[in-house]
Coordinates of C-alpha atoms in Angstrom, one line a residue:
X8 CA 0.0 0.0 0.0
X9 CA 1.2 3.8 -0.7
X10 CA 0.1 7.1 0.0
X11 CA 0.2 10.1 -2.2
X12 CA -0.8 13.6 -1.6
X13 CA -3.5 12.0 1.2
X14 CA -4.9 9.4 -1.0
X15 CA -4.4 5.4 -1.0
X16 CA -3.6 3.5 -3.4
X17 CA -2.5 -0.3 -3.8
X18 CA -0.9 -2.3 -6.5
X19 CA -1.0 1.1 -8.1
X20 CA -4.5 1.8 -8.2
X21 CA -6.1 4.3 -6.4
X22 CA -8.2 2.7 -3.6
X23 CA -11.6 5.0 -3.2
X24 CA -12.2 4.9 0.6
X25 CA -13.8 8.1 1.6
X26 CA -11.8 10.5 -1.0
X27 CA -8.7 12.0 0.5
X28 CA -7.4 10.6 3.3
X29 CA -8.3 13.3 6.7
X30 CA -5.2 13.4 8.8
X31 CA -6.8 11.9 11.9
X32 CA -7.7 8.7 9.6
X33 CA -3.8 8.9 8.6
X34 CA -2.7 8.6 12.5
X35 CA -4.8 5.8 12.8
X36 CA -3.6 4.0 9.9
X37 CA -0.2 4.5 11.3
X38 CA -1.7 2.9 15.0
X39 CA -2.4 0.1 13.3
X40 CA 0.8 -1.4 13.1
X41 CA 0.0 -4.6 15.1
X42 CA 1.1 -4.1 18.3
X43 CA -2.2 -3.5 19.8
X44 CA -5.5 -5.5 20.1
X45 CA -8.4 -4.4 18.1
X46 CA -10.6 -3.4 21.3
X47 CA -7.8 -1.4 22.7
X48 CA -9.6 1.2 19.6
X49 CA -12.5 3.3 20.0
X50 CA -15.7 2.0 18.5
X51 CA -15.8 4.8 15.8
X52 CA -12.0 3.9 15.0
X53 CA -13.1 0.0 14.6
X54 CA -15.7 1.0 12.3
X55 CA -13.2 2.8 10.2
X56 CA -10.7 -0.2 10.5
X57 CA -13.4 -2.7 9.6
X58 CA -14.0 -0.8 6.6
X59 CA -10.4 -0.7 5.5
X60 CA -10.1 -4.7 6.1
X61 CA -13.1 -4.5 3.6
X62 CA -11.0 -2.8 1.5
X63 CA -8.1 -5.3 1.7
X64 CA -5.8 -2.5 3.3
X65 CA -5.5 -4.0 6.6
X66 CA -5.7 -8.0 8.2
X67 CA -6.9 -9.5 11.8
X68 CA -4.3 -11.5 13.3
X69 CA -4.8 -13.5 16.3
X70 CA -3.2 -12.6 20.0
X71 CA 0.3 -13.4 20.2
X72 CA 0.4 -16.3 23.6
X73 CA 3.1 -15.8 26.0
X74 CA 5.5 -18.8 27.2
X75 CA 6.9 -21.7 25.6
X76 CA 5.3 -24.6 23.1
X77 CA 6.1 -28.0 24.9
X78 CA 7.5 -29.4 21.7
X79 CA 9.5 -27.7 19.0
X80 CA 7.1 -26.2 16.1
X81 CA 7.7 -27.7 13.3
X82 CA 10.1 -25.7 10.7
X83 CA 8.8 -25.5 7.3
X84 CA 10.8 -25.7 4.4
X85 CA 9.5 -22.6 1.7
X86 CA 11.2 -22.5 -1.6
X87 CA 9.7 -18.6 -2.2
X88 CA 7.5 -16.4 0.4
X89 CA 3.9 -17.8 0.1
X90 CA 5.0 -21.5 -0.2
X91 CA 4.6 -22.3 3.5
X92 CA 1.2 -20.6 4.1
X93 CA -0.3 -21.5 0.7
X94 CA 0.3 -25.3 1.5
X95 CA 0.3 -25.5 5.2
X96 CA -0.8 -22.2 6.3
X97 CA -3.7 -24.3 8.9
X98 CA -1.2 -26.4 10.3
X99 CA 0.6 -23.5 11.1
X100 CA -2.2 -21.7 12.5
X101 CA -2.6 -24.7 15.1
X102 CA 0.9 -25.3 16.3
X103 CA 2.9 -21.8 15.3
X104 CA 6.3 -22.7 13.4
X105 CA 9.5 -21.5 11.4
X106 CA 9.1 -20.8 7.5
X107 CA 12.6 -20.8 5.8
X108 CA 12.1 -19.0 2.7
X109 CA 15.0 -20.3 0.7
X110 CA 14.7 -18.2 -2.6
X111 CA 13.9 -15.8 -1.4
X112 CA 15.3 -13.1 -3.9
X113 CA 12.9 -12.5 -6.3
X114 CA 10.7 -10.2 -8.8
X115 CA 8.4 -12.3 -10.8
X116 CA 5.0 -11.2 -11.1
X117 CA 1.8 -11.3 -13.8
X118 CA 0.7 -7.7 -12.4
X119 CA 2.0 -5.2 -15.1
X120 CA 2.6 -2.3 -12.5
X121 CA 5.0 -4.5 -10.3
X122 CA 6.4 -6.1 -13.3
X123 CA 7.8 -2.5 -14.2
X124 CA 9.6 -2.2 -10.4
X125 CA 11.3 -4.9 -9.3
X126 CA 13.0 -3.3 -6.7
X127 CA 10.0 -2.4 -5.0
X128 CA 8.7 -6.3 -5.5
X129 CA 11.1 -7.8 -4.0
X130 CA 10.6 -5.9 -1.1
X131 CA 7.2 -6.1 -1.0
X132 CA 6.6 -9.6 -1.5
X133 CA 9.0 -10.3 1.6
X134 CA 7.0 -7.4 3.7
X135 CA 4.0 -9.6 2.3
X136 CA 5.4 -12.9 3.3
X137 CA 6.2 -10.9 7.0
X138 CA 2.4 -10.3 7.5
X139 CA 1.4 -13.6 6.8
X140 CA 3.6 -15.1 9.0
X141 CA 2.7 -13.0 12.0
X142 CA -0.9 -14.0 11.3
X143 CA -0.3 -17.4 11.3
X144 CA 1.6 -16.8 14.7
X145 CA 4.7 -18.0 12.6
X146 CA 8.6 -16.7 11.6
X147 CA 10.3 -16.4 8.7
X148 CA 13.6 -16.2 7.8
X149 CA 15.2 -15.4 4.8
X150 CA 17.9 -17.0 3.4
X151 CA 18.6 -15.2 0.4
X152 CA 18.8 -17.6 -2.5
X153 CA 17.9 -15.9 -5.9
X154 CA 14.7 -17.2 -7.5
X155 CA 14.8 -19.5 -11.1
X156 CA 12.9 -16.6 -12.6
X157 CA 15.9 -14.4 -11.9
X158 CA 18.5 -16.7 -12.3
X159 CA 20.6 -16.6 -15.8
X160 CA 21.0 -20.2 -16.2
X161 CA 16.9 -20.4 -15.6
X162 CA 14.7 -17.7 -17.0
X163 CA 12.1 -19.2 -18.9
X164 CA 12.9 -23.2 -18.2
X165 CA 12.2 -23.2 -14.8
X166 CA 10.0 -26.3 -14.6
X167 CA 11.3 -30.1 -15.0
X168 CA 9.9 -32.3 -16.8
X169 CA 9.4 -35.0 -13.9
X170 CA 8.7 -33.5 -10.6
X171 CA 10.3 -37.2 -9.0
X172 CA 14.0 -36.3 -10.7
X173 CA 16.9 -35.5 -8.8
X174 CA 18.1 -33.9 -11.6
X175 CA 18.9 -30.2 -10.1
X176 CA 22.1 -31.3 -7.8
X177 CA 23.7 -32.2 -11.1
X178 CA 22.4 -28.6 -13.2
X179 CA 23.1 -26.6 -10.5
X180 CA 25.7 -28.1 -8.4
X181 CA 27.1 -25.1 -6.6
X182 CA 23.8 -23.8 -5.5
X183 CA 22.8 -27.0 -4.5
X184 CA 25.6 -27.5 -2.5
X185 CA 25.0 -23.9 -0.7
X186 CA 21.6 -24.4 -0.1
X187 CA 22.1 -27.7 1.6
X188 CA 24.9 -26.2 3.9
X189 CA 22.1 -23.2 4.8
X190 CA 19.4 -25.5 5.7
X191 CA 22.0 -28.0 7.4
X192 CA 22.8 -25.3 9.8
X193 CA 19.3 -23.7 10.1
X194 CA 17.5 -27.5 10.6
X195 CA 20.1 -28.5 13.1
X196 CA 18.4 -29.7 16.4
X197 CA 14.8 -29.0 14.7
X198 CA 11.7 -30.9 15.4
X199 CA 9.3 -31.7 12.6
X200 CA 10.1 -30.6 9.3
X201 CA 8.1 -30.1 5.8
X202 CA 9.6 -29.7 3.0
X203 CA 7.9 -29.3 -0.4
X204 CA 7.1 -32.7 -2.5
X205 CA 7.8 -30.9 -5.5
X206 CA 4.3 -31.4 -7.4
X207 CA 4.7 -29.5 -10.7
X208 CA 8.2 -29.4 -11.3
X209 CA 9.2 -25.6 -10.3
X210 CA 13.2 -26.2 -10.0
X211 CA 13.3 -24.3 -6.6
X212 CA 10.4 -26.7 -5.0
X213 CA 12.7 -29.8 -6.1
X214 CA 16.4 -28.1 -5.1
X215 CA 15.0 -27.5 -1.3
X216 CA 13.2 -31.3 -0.8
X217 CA 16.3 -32.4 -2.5
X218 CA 18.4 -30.5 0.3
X219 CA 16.3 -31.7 2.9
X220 CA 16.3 -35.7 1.5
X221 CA 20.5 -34.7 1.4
X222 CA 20.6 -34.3 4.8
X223 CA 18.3 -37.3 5.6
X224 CA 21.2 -39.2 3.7
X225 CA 23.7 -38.0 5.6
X226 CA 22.2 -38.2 8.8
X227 CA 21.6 -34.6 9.4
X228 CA 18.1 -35.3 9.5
X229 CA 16.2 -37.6 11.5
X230 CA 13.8 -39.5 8.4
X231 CA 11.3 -40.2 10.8
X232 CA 10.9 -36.6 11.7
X233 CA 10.6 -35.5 7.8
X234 CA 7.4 -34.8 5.4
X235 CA 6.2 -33.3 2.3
X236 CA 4.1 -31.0 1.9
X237 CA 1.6 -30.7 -1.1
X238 CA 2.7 -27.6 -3.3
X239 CA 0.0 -25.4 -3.7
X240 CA -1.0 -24.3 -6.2
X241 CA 0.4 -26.6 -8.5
X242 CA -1.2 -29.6 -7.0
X243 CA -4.3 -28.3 -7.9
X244 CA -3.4 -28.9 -11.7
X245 CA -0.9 -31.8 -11.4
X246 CA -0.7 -35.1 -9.4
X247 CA 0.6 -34.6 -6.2
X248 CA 0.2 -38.6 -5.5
X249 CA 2.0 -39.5 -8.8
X250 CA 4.5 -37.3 -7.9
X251 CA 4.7 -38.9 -4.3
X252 CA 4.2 -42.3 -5.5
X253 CA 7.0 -41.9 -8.0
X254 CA 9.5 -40.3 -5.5
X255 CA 8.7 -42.8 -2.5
X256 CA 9.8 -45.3 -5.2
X257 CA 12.9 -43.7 -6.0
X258 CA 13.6 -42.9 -2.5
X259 CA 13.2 -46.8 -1.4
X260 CA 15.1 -48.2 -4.2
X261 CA 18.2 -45.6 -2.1
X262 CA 17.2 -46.9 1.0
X263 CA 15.3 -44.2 2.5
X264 CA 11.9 -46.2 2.2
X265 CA 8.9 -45.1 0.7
X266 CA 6.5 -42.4 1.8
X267 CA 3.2 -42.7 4.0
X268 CA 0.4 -39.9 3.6
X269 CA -1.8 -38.3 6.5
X270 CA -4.2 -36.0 6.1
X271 CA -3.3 -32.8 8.8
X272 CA -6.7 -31.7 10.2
X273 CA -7.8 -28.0 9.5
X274 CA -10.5 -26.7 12.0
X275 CA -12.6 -23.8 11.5
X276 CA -10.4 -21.4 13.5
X277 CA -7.2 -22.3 12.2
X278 CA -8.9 -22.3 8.4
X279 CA -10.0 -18.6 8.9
X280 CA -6.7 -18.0 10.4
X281 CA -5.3 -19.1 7.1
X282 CA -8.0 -17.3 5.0
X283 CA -6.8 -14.5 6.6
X284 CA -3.2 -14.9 6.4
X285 CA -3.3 -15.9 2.3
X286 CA -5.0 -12.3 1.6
X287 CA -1.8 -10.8 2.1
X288 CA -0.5 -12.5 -1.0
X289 CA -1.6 -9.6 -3.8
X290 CA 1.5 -9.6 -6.1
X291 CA 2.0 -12.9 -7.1
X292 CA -1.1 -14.9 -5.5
X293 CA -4.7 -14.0 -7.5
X294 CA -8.1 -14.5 -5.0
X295 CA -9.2 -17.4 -7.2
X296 CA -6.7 -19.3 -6.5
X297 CA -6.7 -19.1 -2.9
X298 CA -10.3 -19.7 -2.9
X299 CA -10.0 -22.7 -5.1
X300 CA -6.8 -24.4 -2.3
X301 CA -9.5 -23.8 0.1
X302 CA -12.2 -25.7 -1.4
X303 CA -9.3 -28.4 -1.8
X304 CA -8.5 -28.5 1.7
X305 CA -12.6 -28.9 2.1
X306 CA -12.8 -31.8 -0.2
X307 CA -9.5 -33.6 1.3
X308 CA -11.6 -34.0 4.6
X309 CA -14.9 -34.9 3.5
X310 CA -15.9 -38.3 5.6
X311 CA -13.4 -37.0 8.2
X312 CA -14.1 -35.0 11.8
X313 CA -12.1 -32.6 10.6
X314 CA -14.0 -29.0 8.1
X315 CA -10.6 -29.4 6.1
X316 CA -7.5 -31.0 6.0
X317 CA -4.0 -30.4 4.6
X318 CA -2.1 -32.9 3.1
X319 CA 1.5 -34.3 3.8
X320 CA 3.8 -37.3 3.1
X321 CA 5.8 -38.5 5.9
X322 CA 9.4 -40.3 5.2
X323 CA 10.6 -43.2 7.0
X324 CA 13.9 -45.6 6.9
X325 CA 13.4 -49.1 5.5

């Protein structure tokens, strides 16, 4: 969001909320910052802030809870900012976690306006990536990996053509290498940790779950303690169980044994918690598609206890 000469405006486009913006709505816009709940506002100020929400300028995120989780959250492995909410963002909601945004260094975008600054994209999609997080009562840390998109050797082939290959150490050996080191450190003494199955084929998905499977190899990694996650969207146009029945097989022909589904249950708090979270998405992320992962999550838990699900692969050692 931006402000010029009193008015607002978002992805470039002038947002019509009640004409120029009067300087006591401007302080309160500038209140709003998070750090205070929403009754600690008078009732005319929550009217105006309700209205803003409506306007997609501002989101609700739930009380911060003081102390310490009894387990460690799990850490979630995000090639890009939005990977980790988009797939997991309910899970999250429940239990709090770590996103590690791997590639973190990036531009790409469909909207024309932001297309034209990429300066200003890149930092707005990690200040996106930021709010989402502290709705979901998460972290994330950047590691500063530059995207396919904007690497030379990628451009415009950034997909492979099986989402099961292992192909990427070998393309990209050096960065590879470094990202492994990165997420060696970062996932030392972790608890549970998702990675992305790689459904779709984006080279970034497959370089961090074939960091994370590295590491399993080695005995960084505990197996038992490692899943995969369902990239969204992509799995809404492409297999993500051929893509996990294809890799479990590769993984137990190397002795890492196959992989084991579970549906991760979704309840109606933690979905609008995630609803809320994925509207901070604008650049990259268009509305239909979150609407559409959340009518996948619906249908994942129909015949369950559960309103929605997410889904994830678990690995264990043969």
């Amino acid at each position: 969001m931006e402000t010029d000469d009193g008015r607002l405006y978002f992805m470039g486009r002038q947002v019509e909320v009640s004409g120029q913006l009067p300087d006591g709505d401007a302080a309160l816009l500038s209140r709003c910052d998070g750090s205070r709940p929403l009754d600690g506002f008078s009732t005319a100020d929550r009217e105006t802030i309700g209205r803003w929400r409506q306007h997609g300028l501002l989101l609700m995120a739930p009380p911060l809870t003081p102390g310490h989780a009894a387990t460690a959250p799990p850490v979630v492995v995000s090639p890009h900012p939005d990977d980790a909410a988009l797939a997991l963002g309910g899970t999250i909601a429940r239990q709090g976690g770590r996103f590690l945004d791997v590639f973190s260094v990036e531009t790409w975008t469909k909207d024309p306006y932001y297309a034209g600054h990429p300066a200003m994209t890149e930092r707005l999609l990690l200040a996106e990536e930021e709010v989402a997080a502290r709705v979901l009562r998460a972290r994330a840390e950047f590691l500063g990996f530059v995207d396919a998109a904007d690497r030379d050797f990628r451009k415009d082939r950034f997909f492979a053509d099986t989402a099961w290959s292992d192909g990427f150490a070998q393309e990209e050996p050096e960065l590879f290498e470094a990202v492994t080191e990165r997420l060696a450190t970062l996932l030392d003494g972790a608890g549970d940790v998702f990675a992305p199955l790689g459904v779709g084929g984006h080279v970034d998905h497959l370089a961090c779950r074939e960091a994370v499977l590295e590491l399993a190899r080695r005995g960084a990694l505990d197996g038992a303690r490692v899943a995969f996650y369902e990239d969204q969207p992509y799995s809404l146009f492409s297999s993500a169980e051929e893509t996990a029945a294809k890799l479990g097989a590769r993984l137990a022909r190397t002795g890492l044994g196959g992989l084991h589904p579970e549906l991760l249950p979704v309840d109606d708090t933690a979905a609008l918690i995630k609803s809320e979270a994925l509207s901070a998405y604008r650049i990259q992320v268009r509305k239909g598609i979150i609407h559409r992962i959340r009518r996948h999550g619906l249908r994942m838990a129909e015949g369950s206890w559960s309103p929605a699900a997410e889904r994830v692969w678990w690995m264990r050692r043969s």
